[in-house]
Short mmCIF file of C-alpha atoms and ligand atoms in Angstrom, two decimals:
data_model
loop_
_atom_site.label_atom_id
_atom_site.label_comp_id
_atom_site.label_asym_id
_atom_site.label_seq_id
_atom_site.Cartn_x
_atom_site.Cartn_y
_atom_site.Cartn_z
CA MET Y 249 5.46 -16.94 -64.22
CA LYS Y 250 3.92 -14.95 -61.26
CA GLN Y 251 6.08 -13.07 -58.90
CA LEU Y 252 6.16 -14.58 -55.19
CA ILE Y 253 5.77 -11.99 -52.39
CA SER Y 254 6.78 -13.19 -49.02
CA LEU Y 255 5.70 -11.51 -45.76
CA VAL Y 256 7.79 -12.43 -42.87
CA VAL Y 257 6.05 -11.93 -39.41
CA PRO Y 258 7.65 -12.74 -35.83
CA PHE Y 259 5.31 -13.52 -33.37
CA TYR Y 260 6.03 -13.64 -29.51
CA ASN Y 261 3.15 -14.09 -27.20
CA GLU Y 262 0.73 -12.52 -29.81
CA GLU Y 263 -2.20 -14.74 -29.31
CA GLU Y 264 -4.68 -11.94 -29.60
CA ALA Y 265 -2.84 -10.66 -32.58
CA VAL Y 266 -2.85 -13.75 -34.66
CA ARG Y 267 -6.44 -13.69 -36.09
CA VAL Y 268 -6.45 -9.85 -36.42
CA PHE Y 269 -3.32 -9.87 -38.33
CA ALA Y 270 -4.46 -12.63 -40.89
CA GLY Y 271 -7.74 -10.65 -41.10
CA ALA Y 272 -6.11 -7.57 -42.03
CA VAL Y 273 -3.57 -8.80 -44.23
CA LEU Y 274 -5.42 -11.14 -46.47
CA PRO Y 275 -7.50 -8.68 -48.43
CA VAL Y 276 -4.30 -6.60 -49.00
CA LEU Y 277 -2.41 -9.60 -50.18
CA GLU Y 278 -5.30 -10.82 -52.47
CA ASP Y 279 -5.61 -7.57 -54.18
CA ILE Y 280 -2.01 -7.35 -55.30
CA PRO Y 281 -2.16 -7.90 -59.20
CA ASP Y 282 -0.03 -10.56 -60.89
CA ALA Y 283 1.46 -12.13 -57.82
CA GLU Y 284 1.32 -15.10 -55.48
CA TRP Y 285 2.25 -14.58 -51.91
CA GLU Y 286 3.23 -16.48 -48.84
CA VAL Y 287 3.30 -15.65 -45.17
CA VAL Y 288 5.97 -17.02 -43.16
CA CYS Y 289 5.07 -16.70 -39.52
CA VAL Y 290 7.79 -17.15 -37.16
CA ASP Y 291 6.77 -18.34 -33.60
CA ASP Y 292 9.65 -17.12 -31.51
CA GLY Y 293 9.18 -19.44 -28.40
CA SER Y 294 5.76 -17.90 -27.35
CA ARG Y 295 4.34 -19.08 -24.06
CA ASP Y 296 0.78 -18.52 -24.80
CA ARG Y 297 -1.55 -19.91 -27.46
CA THR Y 298 0.24 -18.22 -30.44
CA LEU Y 299 1.54 -21.44 -32.13
CA ALA Y 300 -1.71 -22.90 -31.97
CA GLY Y 301 -3.26 -20.05 -33.60
CA LEU Y 302 -0.60 -19.88 -36.46
CA LEU Y 303 -0.95 -23.66 -36.86
CA LYS Y 304 -4.71 -23.20 -37.30
CA LEU Y 305 -4.12 -20.70 -40.00
CA ALA Y 306 -1.59 -22.72 -41.77
CA ALA Y 307 -4.02 -25.74 -41.91
CA ALA Y 308 -6.73 -23.47 -43.36
CA ASP Y 309 -4.53 -21.70 -45.90
CA PRO Y 310 -1.49 -23.36 -47.25
CA ARG Y 311 0.03 -19.98 -48.06
CA PHE Y 312 0.45 -19.46 -44.31
CA LYS Y 313 3.73 -21.32 -43.26
CA VAL Y 314 5.08 -21.45 -39.58
CA VAL Y 315 8.64 -21.69 -38.59
CA GLU Y 316 8.67 -22.90 -34.92
CA LEU Y 317 11.67 -21.95 -33.07
CA SER Y 318 13.10 -23.86 -30.07
CA ARG Y 319 12.90 -20.86 -27.37
CA ASN Y 320 12.56 -17.27 -27.54
CA PHE Y 321 15.49 -15.82 -29.54
CA GLY Y 322 14.41 -12.19 -29.81
CA LYS Y 323 12.93 -10.41 -32.59
CA GLU Y 324 16.14 -9.99 -34.63
CA ALA Y 325 16.76 -13.79 -34.69
CA ALA Y 326 13.15 -14.55 -35.51
CA LEU Y 327 13.34 -12.04 -38.45
CA THR Y 328 16.70 -13.66 -39.62
CA ALA Y 329 14.83 -17.22 -39.17
CA GLY Y 330 11.94 -15.67 -41.45
CA LEU Y 331 13.97 -14.42 -44.27
CA ASP Y 332 15.98 -17.48 -44.38
CA ALA Y 333 12.87 -19.52 -44.79
CA ALA Y 334 11.13 -17.16 -47.10
CA ARG Y 335 11.20 -17.94 -50.83
CA GLY Y 336 9.76 -14.66 -52.47
CA ASP Y 337 11.09 -12.54 -55.22
CA ALA Y 338 10.18 -9.88 -52.70
CA VAL Y 339 10.25 -10.12 -49.15
CA ILE Y 340 8.56 -7.81 -46.47
CA PRO Y 341 9.25 -8.14 -42.66
CA ILE Y 342 6.16 -6.95 -40.98
CA ASP Y 343 5.20 -6.68 -37.09
CA ALA Y 344 2.35 -8.93 -35.99
CA ASP Y 345 0.67 -6.28 -33.95
CA LEU Y 346 -0.27 -4.45 -37.19
CA GLN Y 347 1.65 -1.20 -36.06
CA ASP Y 348 2.89 -1.34 -39.65
CA PRO Y 349 -0.08 -0.85 -42.01
CA PRO Y 350 -0.77 -3.56 -44.37
CA GLU Y 351 -2.29 -1.27 -46.75
CA LEU Y 352 1.19 0.11 -47.49
CA ILE Y 353 2.27 -3.15 -49.01
CA ALA Y 354 0.53 -2.56 -52.37
CA ARG Y 355 2.54 0.75 -52.55
CA MET Y 356 5.70 -0.95 -51.66
CA VAL Y 357 5.19 -3.62 -54.30
CA ALA Y 358 4.40 -1.00 -56.83
CA ALA Y 359 7.73 0.69 -55.95
CA TRP Y 360 9.54 -2.34 -56.39
CA ARG Y 361 7.98 -2.96 -59.81
CA ASP Y 362 9.39 0.35 -60.67
CA GLY Y 363 12.98 -0.74 -60.14
CA ALA Y 364 13.49 -0.09 -56.60
CA GLU Y 365 15.45 -3.02 -54.57
CA VAL Y 366 14.67 -1.74 -51.23
CA VAL Y 367 11.58 0.16 -50.30
CA LEU Y 368 11.59 1.75 -46.79
CA ALA Y 369 8.52 2.63 -44.69
CA HIS Y 370 9.16 6.08 -43.04
CA ARG Y 371 7.11 6.94 -40.06
CA THR Y 372 6.08 10.61 -40.31
CA ASP Y 373 4.06 10.61 -37.22
CA ARG Y 374 4.85 8.64 -34.09
CA SER Y 375 2.59 10.38 -31.82
CA THR Y 376 1.33 6.91 -30.62
CA ASP Y 377 4.71 6.14 -29.15
CA SER Y 378 5.47 7.62 -25.71
CA LEU Y 379 7.22 10.98 -25.26
CA LEU Y 380 10.22 9.29 -23.92
CA LYS Y 381 10.40 6.47 -26.39
CA ARG Y 382 10.46 9.15 -29.22
CA GLY Y 383 12.98 11.55 -27.21
CA THR Y 384 15.44 8.56 -26.78
CA ALA Y 385 15.07 7.23 -30.29
CA LEU Y 386 15.79 10.47 -31.65
CA LEU Y 387 18.94 10.96 -29.49
CA PHE Y 388 20.08 7.40 -30.56
CA TYR Y 389 19.71 8.50 -34.19
CA ARG Y 390 21.66 11.69 -33.75
CA LEU Y 391 24.49 10.13 -31.82
CA ASN Y 392 24.82 7.19 -34.27
CA ARG Y 393 24.94 9.56 -37.18
CA HIS Y 394 27.99 11.04 -35.49
CA ILE Y 395 29.79 8.03 -34.19
CA SER Y 396 29.20 5.21 -36.81
CA ASN Y 397 30.12 4.74 -40.38
CA ILE Y 398 26.85 3.83 -41.57
CA ASP Y 399 23.84 6.10 -42.31
CA LEU Y 400 20.86 4.72 -40.42
CA PRO Y 401 17.72 6.08 -41.91
CA GLU Y 402 15.71 8.00 -39.20
CA ASN Y 403 12.18 6.67 -38.15
CA VAL Y 404 12.50 3.78 -40.18
CA GLY Y 405 11.78 0.15 -38.74
CA ASP Y 406 12.07 -3.15 -39.93
CA PHE Y 407 9.01 -2.79 -41.88
CA ARG Y 408 10.42 -2.64 -45.55
CA LEU Y 409 10.43 -4.41 -48.88
CA LEU Y 410 13.52 -6.45 -49.91
CA ASP Y 411 14.19 -7.56 -53.27
CA ARG Y 412 15.55 -11.21 -53.54
CA ALA Y 413 19.04 -10.09 -54.36
CA VAL Y 414 19.07 -7.90 -51.05
CA VAL Y 415 17.83 -10.92 -48.90
CA GLU Y 416 20.43 -13.06 -50.73
CA ALA Y 417 23.13 -10.24 -49.63
CA LEU Y 418 21.81 -10.12 -46.07
CA LYS Y 419 22.46 -14.05 -45.69
CA ARG Y 420 26.02 -13.34 -46.26
CA LEU Y 421 26.48 -11.26 -43.21
CA PRO Y 422 27.24 -13.92 -40.57
CA GLU Y 423 27.15 -11.82 -37.24
CA ARG Y 424 25.29 -13.58 -34.42
CA GLN Y 425 24.24 -10.45 -32.85
CA ARG Y 426 22.01 -8.95 -35.28
CA PHE Y 427 21.06 -5.22 -35.18
CA MET Y 428 18.71 -5.53 -38.23
CA LYS Y 429 18.25 -1.90 -39.08
CA GLY Y 430 22.00 -1.43 -39.22
CA LEU Y 431 22.53 -4.50 -41.21
CA PHE Y 432 19.93 -3.45 -43.89
CA ALA Y 433 21.44 0.04 -44.08
CA TRP Y 434 24.92 -1.54 -44.27
CA LEU Y 435 23.88 -3.23 -47.44
CA GLY Y 436 23.13 -0.42 -49.71
CA PHE Y 437 21.03 -1.19 -52.86
CA LYS Y 438 18.76 0.99 -54.73
CA THR Y 439 16.26 2.23 -52.02
CA VAL Y 440 13.43 4.42 -52.07
CA SER Y 441 11.05 5.61 -49.01
CA LEU Y 442 7.30 5.73 -48.38
CA ASP Y 443 5.76 7.81 -45.87
CA TYR Y 444 3.03 6.35 -43.23
CA THR Y 445 1.74 6.93 -39.96
CA ARG Y 446 2.66 4.66 -37.13
CA LEU Y 447 -0.60 3.02 -35.46
CA PRO Y 448 -1.09 2.02 -32.02
CA ARG Y 449 -0.76 -1.66 -31.26
CA ALA Y 450 -4.10 -3.67 -32.41
CA ALA Y 451 -3.80 -5.98 -29.62
CA GLY Y 452 -1.55 -7.24 -26.98
CA ARG Y 453 1.46 -5.26 -25.20
CA SER Y 454 4.72 -4.19 -26.44
CA LYS Y 455 7.62 -6.69 -25.78
CA PHE Y 456 10.42 -3.98 -25.61
CA SER Y 457 11.04 -2.60 -22.09
CA GLY Y 458 13.16 0.41 -21.26
CA LEU Y 459 15.99 -1.86 -20.36
CA ARG Y 460 15.66 -3.98 -23.66
CA LEU Y 461 15.86 -0.79 -25.65
CA TRP Y 462 18.78 0.31 -23.94
CA ASN Y 463 20.62 -2.82 -24.78
CA PHE Y 464 19.14 -2.62 -28.29
CA ALA Y 465 20.84 0.91 -28.75
CA LEU Y 466 24.18 -0.49 -27.48
CA GLU Y 467 23.97 -3.24 -29.99
CA GLY Y 468 23.30 -0.49 -32.65
CA PHE Y 469 26.54 1.32 -31.56
CA THR Y 470 28.82 -1.33 -31.00
CA SER Y 471 27.91 -3.10 -34.11
CA PHE Y 472 28.65 -0.34 -36.44
CA SER Y 473 31.28 1.97 -34.64
CA THR Y 474 34.56 1.45 -32.93
CA THR Y 475 34.53 5.15 -31.84
CA PRO Y 476 33.65 4.42 -28.35
CA LEU Y 477 36.68 2.58 -28.13
CA LYS Y 478 38.87 5.04 -29.55
CA ILE Y 479 37.81 8.17 -27.74
CA TRP Y 480 39.66 6.90 -24.52
CA THR Y 481 43.13 7.40 -26.21
CA TYR Y 482 42.27 11.19 -26.73
CA LEU Y 483 40.58 11.81 -23.36
CA GLY Y 484 43.58 10.15 -21.68
CA GLY Y 485 45.88 12.31 -23.78
CA VAL Y 486 44.15 15.45 -22.57
CA GLY Y 487 44.07 14.02 -19.06
CA ALA Y 488 47.81 13.69 -19.26
CA VAL Y 489 48.65 17.06 -20.72
CA VAL Y 490 46.37 18.72 -17.88
CA ALA Y 491 48.22 16.53 -15.45
CA LEU Y 492 51.68 17.59 -16.79
CA VAL Y 493 50.68 21.15 -16.43
CA TYR Y 494 49.59 20.90 -13.00
CA ALA Y 495 52.66 19.00 -12.00
CA LEU Y 496 54.86 21.76 -13.22
CA PHE Y 497 52.56 24.39 -11.38
CA ILE Y 498 53.23 22.37 -7.98
CA VAL Y 499 56.78 21.96 -8.53
CA GLY Y 500 57.41 25.58 -9.27
CA ARG Y 501 55.16 26.67 -6.45
CA THR Y 502 57.09 24.22 -3.98
CA ILE Y 503 60.38 25.56 -5.08
CA LEU Y 504 59.46 29.38 -4.81
CA PHE Y 505 57.29 29.26 -1.76
CA GLY Y 506 58.21 25.76 0.17
CA ASN Y 507 55.77 23.06 0.91
CA ALA Y 508 52.98 23.83 3.42
CA VAL Y 509 51.59 20.16 3.00
CA PRO Y 510 48.01 20.96 1.70
CA GLY Y 511 46.58 19.20 -1.41
CA TYR Y 512 44.64 16.56 0.14
CA ALA Y 513 41.75 17.73 -1.81
CA SER Y 514 43.18 17.94 -5.26
CA ILE Y 515 44.72 14.44 -4.81
CA PHE Y 516 41.34 12.89 -3.74
CA VAL Y 517 39.52 14.69 -6.70
CA ALA Y 518 42.20 13.67 -9.30
CA VAL Y 519 42.42 9.88 -7.98
CA THR Y 520 38.37 9.59 -8.02
CA PHE Y 521 38.16 11.32 -11.25
CA PHE Y 522 40.60 9.51 -13.19
CA GLY Y 523 39.60 6.22 -11.47
CA SER Y 524 36.08 6.46 -12.69
CA ILE Y 525 37.33 7.57 -16.32
CA GLN Y 526 39.29 4.26 -16.10
CA LEU Y 527 36.36 2.18 -15.03
CA ILE Y 528 34.22 3.74 -17.66
CA SER Y 529 36.86 2.93 -20.30
CA ILE Y 530 37.25 -0.64 -19.06
CA GLY Y 531 33.43 -1.12 -19.07
CA VAL Y 532 33.48 0.13 -22.89
CA LEU Y 533 36.13 -2.58 -23.66
CA GLY Y 534 33.98 -5.06 -21.98
CA GLU Y 535 31.01 -4.25 -24.14
CA TYR Y 536 33.17 -5.04 -27.27
CA ILE Y 537 35.02 -8.01 -25.82
CA GLY Y 538 31.87 -9.55 -24.54
CA ARG Y 539 30.60 -9.32 -28.17
CA ILE Y 540 33.60 -10.70 -29.62
CA TYR Y 541 33.38 -13.61 -27.22
CA VAL Y 542 29.91 -14.25 -28.59
CA GLU Y 543 30.79 -14.06 -32.19
CA THR Y 544 33.83 -16.50 -31.82
CA LYS Y 545 31.57 -19.04 -30.57
CA GLN Y 546 29.84 -19.34 -33.70
CA ARG Y 547 26.59 -20.62 -32.36
CA PRO Y 548 23.58 -20.63 -34.73
CA ILE Y 549 21.51 -17.48 -34.48
CA TYR Y 550 18.21 -19.46 -34.06
CA LEU Y 551 17.19 -23.21 -33.81
CA ILE Y 552 14.08 -24.43 -35.50
CA ARG Y 553 12.05 -27.04 -33.64
CA ARG Y 554 9.72 -27.78 -36.71
CA LEU Y 555 8.89 -26.22 -39.87
CA HIS Y 556 5.05 -26.29 -40.71
CA GLY Y 557 3.59 -25.87 -44.32
CA PHE Y 558 6.99 -25.88 -46.27
CA ASP Y 559 7.28 -28.23 -49.07
CA ALA Y 560 11.04 -28.94 -48.57
CA GLU Y 561 13.67 -27.75 -46.33
CA PRO Y 562 14.40 -24.02 -47.01
N1 UDP X 189 8.84 -10.03 -31.18
C1 UDP X 189 9.48 -11.27 -31.33
N2 UDP X 189 10.41 -11.86 -30.37
C2 UDP X 189 10.76 -10.92 -29.21
C3 UDP X 189 10.02 -9.78 -29.02
C4 UDP X 189 9.19 -9.26 -29.99
O1 UDP X 189 9.42 -11.93 -32.12
O2 UDP X 189 11.35 -11.36 -28.34
C5 UDP X 189 7.75 -9.63 -32.17
C6 UDP X 189 6.54 -9.10 -31.50
O3 UDP X 189 5.58 -10.44 -31.65
C7 UDP X 189 6.11 -8.22 -32.66
C8 UDP X 189 7.45 -7.45 -33.16
O4 UDP X 189 8.45 -8.55 -32.73
O5 UDP X 189 5.57 -8.91 -33.92
C9 UDP X 189 7.63 -6.27 -32.59
O6 UDP X 189 7.35 -6.21 -31.26
P1 UDP X 189 6.86 -5.02 -30.42
O7 UDP X 189 5.40 -4.63 -31.10
O8 UDP X 189 6.62 -5.44 -28.97
O9 UDP X 189 7.88 -3.91 -30.44
P2 UDP X 189 7.35 -2.44 -30.78
O10 UDP X 189 6.49 -2.14 -31.52
O11 UDP X 189 6.73 -1.90 -29.22
O12 UDP X 189 8.79 -1.75 -30.70
MG1 MG X 190 4.85 -2.99 -31.89
#
């Protein structure tokens, strides 16, 4: 039997990208020897004509399938929906905007057939991303390496090949808030990495604003590290020692020289400084408690309005 390769593509307001994407991906998939393929397109609650475009694709070619979500759930949830629906022996999540070059797929499949269970696509050149985006990305990876207990490969996105075994393993991770890169890294498995150059978007605009990236980074830290929770114990300890030394100094000085009542400035500084430290630490607690709250509600990660082109329920 031929192997089945699935592409999983999240679409959010990508009406210009739909046809360009299909046009670019088709010849690549047709060229893969000894394989059948399917393209699982996830419409992540687009407000433009993306869904109509996808349905047209699916009507013209049964190998294109559409998972229609009930609203915008975000890229991570859309990817999860696609991975759940994909049936392939190998599954490849890829962006709709062609920033992940489809030409790499043939090399990924070859590496997979050579025994790799995960084939990463490593960006050697991000010069198409802005300086700020590259700088903050670098900072994120550095910090993450120090405080978290997984090794997040640098400059690797969601574009990768996953063996069926890896996809099944991923399905066993039940968290609602899904930092996909981290989840993938946590799984392990036999991994090889291929280099490629990140291209500019083929059409449309990026959906990730500065604030969204910041929240994404917070998700990354809090999903895989409790270090931000723990540092306050040590900071508090150091603060207590400093305060004790200072107290002894004040008492000694008062005994030796009497009390001339100054000290307004030092009290003010101490009160405001420790007050803000406490607020920060409460804020960090809040980040974690908020996530615990969301997890305990056990809501589904995504909701499907309709499946198009699937033979039976996946
Ligand atoms: N995307 C999605 N849901 C969202 C935001 C983005 O499915 O809420 C999809 C989007 O359509 C694209 C992919 O995720 O296929 C990557 O998004 P984008 O290109 O905007 O991110 P960037 O490349 O700028 O990091
Ligand atoms: Mg993009």
